[in-house]
mmCIF file of C-alpha atoms in Angstrom:
data_model
loop_
_atom_site.group_PDB
_atom_site.id
_atom_site.type_symbol
_atom_site.label_atom_id
_atom_site.label_comp_id
_atom_site.label_asym_id
_atom_site.label_seq_id
_atom_site.Cartn_x
_atom_site.Cartn_y
_atom_site.Cartn_z
ATOM 1 C CA UNK A 1 94.831 113.123 120.316
ATOM 2 C CA UNK A 2 97.871 112.158 120.763
ATOM 3 C CA UNK A 3 98.320 108.416 121.908
ATOM 4 C CA UNK A 4 100.255 107.519 125.217
ATOM 5 C CA UNK A 5 103.488 105.768 124.827
ATOM 6 C CA UNK A 6 102.149 102.535 125.542
ATOM 7 C CA UNK A 7 98.966 102.929 123.442
ATOM 8 C CA UNK A 8 101.518 103.861 120.244
ATOM 9 C CA UNK A 9 103.647 101.111 120.920
ATOM 10 C CA UNK A 10 100.568 98.656 121.349
ATOM 11 C CA UNK A 11 99.024 99.840 118.466
ATOM 12 C CA UNK A 12 102.066 99.567 116.134
ATOM 13 C CA UNK A 13 102.688 95.757 117.599
ATOM 14 C CA UNK A 14 99.467 94.982 115.870
ATOM 15 C CA UNK A 15 99.669 93.212 112.457
ATOM 16 C CA UNK A 16 98.820 96.473 110.316
ATOM 17 C CA UNK A 17 100.279 96.727 106.641
ATOM 18 C CA UNK A 18 103.186 99.862 107.059
ATOM 19 C CA UNK A 19 103.648 102.417 104.508
ATOM 20 C CA UNK A 20 107.765 102.499 104.539
ATOM 21 C CA UNK A 21 108.806 105.839 103.435
ATOM 22 C CA UNK A 22 112.992 106.289 102.592
ATOM 23 C CA UNK A 23 114.675 108.580 100.911
ATOM 24 C CA UNK A 24 114.965 108.413 97.252
ATOM 25 C CA UNK A 25 117.543 111.173 96.650
ATOM 26 C CA UNK A 26 118.052 114.568 94.989
ATOM 27 C CA UNK A 27 114.904 116.017 93.189
ATOM 28 C CA UNK A 28 112.804 112.665 94.207
ATOM 29 C CA UNK A 29 110.248 112.392 96.726
ATOM 30 C CA UNK A 30 110.540 109.646 99.164
ATOM 31 C CA UNK A 31 110.019 105.858 98.036
ATOM 32 C CA UNK A 32 106.929 104.913 99.781
ATOM 33 C CA UNK A 33 105.556 101.354 99.418
ATOM 34 C CA UNK A 34 103.458 98.936 101.380
ATOM 35 C CA UNK A 35 105.323 96.655 103.813
ATOM 36 C CA UNK A 36 104.995 93.786 106.252
ATOM 37 C CA UNK A 37 106.769 94.592 109.385
ATOM 38 C CA UNK A 38 107.365 93.354 113.023
ATOM 39 C CA UNK A 39 107.303 95.103 116.382
ATOM 40 C CA UNK A 40 107.243 94.504 119.982
ATOM 41 C CA UNK A 41 106.486 97.129 122.240
ATOM 42 C CA UNK A 42 109.933 98.793 123.618
ATOM 43 C CA UNK A 43 111.954 97.165 121.000
ATOM 44 C CA UNK A 44 113.176 97.431 117.820
ATOM 45 C CA UNK A 45 110.917 97.529 114.483
ATOM 46 C CA UNK A 46 112.158 94.965 111.531
ATOM 47 C CA UNK A 47 111.008 94.558 107.924
ATOM 48 C CA UNK A 48 112.497 92.553 105.560
ATOM 49 C CA UNK A 49 112.925 92.926 101.329
ATOM 50 C CA UNK A 50 115.392 92.753 99.154
ATOM 51 C CA UNK A 51 118.740 93.277 99.615
ATOM 52 C CA UNK A 52 119.095 94.558 96.065
ATOM 53 C CA UNK A 53 115.655 95.648 95.505
ATOM 54 C CA UNK A 54 115.083 99.751 94.749
ATOM 55 C CA UNK A 55 113.818 99.644 98.693
ATOM 56 C CA UNK A 56 116.573 97.702 100.109
ATOM 57 C CA UNK A 57 119.157 100.184 98.240
ATOM 58 C CA UNK A 58 117.717 103.013 99.451
ATOM 59 C CA UNK A 59 117.376 101.940 102.900
ATOM 60 C CA UNK A 60 120.778 101.000 103.144
ATOM 61 C CA UNK A 61 122.030 104.158 101.436
ATOM 62 C CA UNK A 62 119.764 106.665 103.928
ATOM 63 C CA UNK A 63 120.669 104.766 106.794
ATOM 64 C CA UNK A 64 117.287 105.589 108.170
ATOM 65 C CA UNK A 65 113.521 105.193 107.055
ATOM 66 C CA UNK A 66 109.805 105.736 108.544
ATOM 67 C CA UNK A 67 106.853 103.596 108.691
ATOM 68 C CA UNK A 68 103.153 104.449 109.479
ATOM 69 C CA UNK A 69 100.496 102.437 110.263
ATOM 70 C CA UNK A 70 96.659 103.024 110.344
ATOM 71 C CA UNK A 71 93.114 102.289 110.917
ATOM 72 C CA UNK A 72 89.682 103.359 110.221
ATOM 73 C CA UNK A 73 87.665 101.355 112.475
ATOM 74 C CA UNK A 74 86.581 101.554 115.325
ATOM 75 C CA UNK A 75 88.083 105.062 115.040
ATOM 76 C CA UNK A 76 90.769 106.720 112.669
ATOM 77 C CA UNK A 77 93.996 105.977 114.269
ATOM 78 C CA UNK A 78 97.493 106.434 113.166
ATOM 79 C CA UNK A 79 101.147 105.674 114.323
ATOM 80 C CA UNK A 80 104.188 106.692 112.506
ATOM 81 C CA UNK A 81 107.800 106.158 113.701
ATOM 82 C CA UNK A 82 111.320 107.377 112.116
ATOM 83 C CA UNK A 83 114.407 106.185 112.972
ATOM 84 C CA UNK A 84 118.348 105.021 111.967
ATOM 85 C CA UNK A 85 119.144 101.341 111.346
ATOM 86 C CA UNK A 86 120.568 99.961 113.694
ATOM 87 C CA UNK A 87 121.867 96.955 111.852
ATOM 88 C CA UNK A 88 121.200 94.654 108.941
ATOM 89 C CA UNK A 89 121.195 90.883 108.992
ATOM 90 C CA UNK A 90 120.912 88.185 106.388
ATOM 91 C CA UNK A 91 117.361 86.933 106.297
ATOM 92 C CA UNK A 92 116.893 83.166 107.325
ATOM 93 C CA UNK A 93 113.709 80.723 106.962
ATOM 94 C CA UNK A 94 112.744 81.352 110.723
ATOM 95 C CA UNK A 95 112.450 85.422 110.199
ATOM 96 C CA UNK A 96 110.518 84.948 107.024
ATOM 97 C CA UNK A 97 108.293 82.287 108.850
ATOM 98 C CA UNK A 98 107.544 84.844 111.816
ATOM 99 C CA UNK A 99 106.452 87.420 109.356
ATOM 100 C CA UNK A 100 104.558 85.503 107.296
ATOM 101 C CA UNK A 101 102.763 84.204 110.612
ATOM 102 C CA UNK A 102 101.944 87.574 111.775
ATOM 103 C CA UNK A 103 99.903 88.294 108.552
ATOM 104 C CA UNK A 104 98.737 85.094 106.817
ATOM 105 C CA UNK A 105 96.239 82.233 108.224
ATOM 106 C CA UNK A 106 98.373 79.319 109.757
ATOM 107 C CA UNK A 107 97.129 77.304 107.152
ATOM 108 C CA UNK A 108 99.042 79.580 104.550
ATOM 109 C CA UNK A 109 102.037 80.192 105.787
ATOM 110 C CA UNK A 110 104.092 77.251 104.521
ATOM 111 C CA UNK A 111 102.911 77.712 100.655
ATOM 112 C CA UNK A 112 103.992 81.209 101.291
ATOM 113 C CA UNK A 113 107.444 80.729 103.042
ATOM 114 C CA UNK A 114 108.378 77.973 100.398
ATOM 115 C CA UNK A 115 107.425 80.250 97.531
ATOM 116 C CA UNK A 116 108.740 83.443 98.840
ATOM 117 C CA UNK A 117 112.180 81.245 99.574
ATOM 118 C CA UNK A 118 112.289 80.606 95.954
ATOM 119 C CA UNK A 119 111.170 83.531 94.017
ATOM 120 C CA UNK A 120 112.243 86.577 96.247
ATOM 121 C CA UNK A 121 115.721 86.342 96.010
ATOM 122 C CA UNK A 122 118.123 87.350 98.666
ATOM 123 C CA UNK A 123 116.617 89.035 101.423
ATOM 124 C CA UNK A 124 117.747 91.389 104.308
ATOM 125 C CA UNK A 125 116.387 92.439 107.299
ATOM 126 C CA UNK A 126 116.739 95.906 108.485
ATOM 127 C CA UNK A 127 116.038 96.717 112.460
ATOM 128 C CA UNK A 128 114.817 100.334 113.079
ATOM 129 C CA UNK A 129 115.245 102.079 116.630
ATOM 130 C CA UNK A 130 112.013 104.282 116.937
ATOM 131 C CA UNK A 131 113.260 107.636 117.547
ATOM 132 C CA UNK A 132 110.512 109.807 116.563
ATOM 133 C CA UNK A 133 106.947 108.853 116.930
ATOM 134 C CA UNK A 134 103.650 110.878 115.785
ATOM 135 C CA UNK A 135 100.569 109.561 116.535
ATOM 136 C CA UNK A 136 96.655 110.449 116.883
ATOM 137 C CA UNK A 137 93.496 109.108 117.431
ATOM 138 C CA UNK A 138 91.066 111.269 115.925
ATOM 139 C CA UNK A 139 87.649 109.240 117.356
ATOM 140 C CA UNK A 140 85.202 108.485 115.329
ATOM 141 C CA UNK A 141 85.013 111.261 112.571
#
């Protein structure tokens, strides 16, 4: 059963690990990798990744990507969203902290931000405008 607009946006706003997919070039399947993301209902979705990473280069080249999130409990549910990259920004410590706080316990955020800032290299934030949505709740199959 497809989710309503409100249900799919609320589900996407929860802190799931996303599966990001982006075109990987002729003769290649899409690159699909797990990623943290941020989203608020009605807004843009954003991800942060290395500007010069394969993922970052492919997002920049394709100008769009998709993200799928799912769960299996208490029901099998998923939301997939696809759309254009509407802007790219240099990552900031504030954005990194926001993303880390979404996924990590509060007492782990500072240490993660410190390590990530030192070891992850130059990061970029890619903002996606949701254009195509797919969703379903299969119940407790």
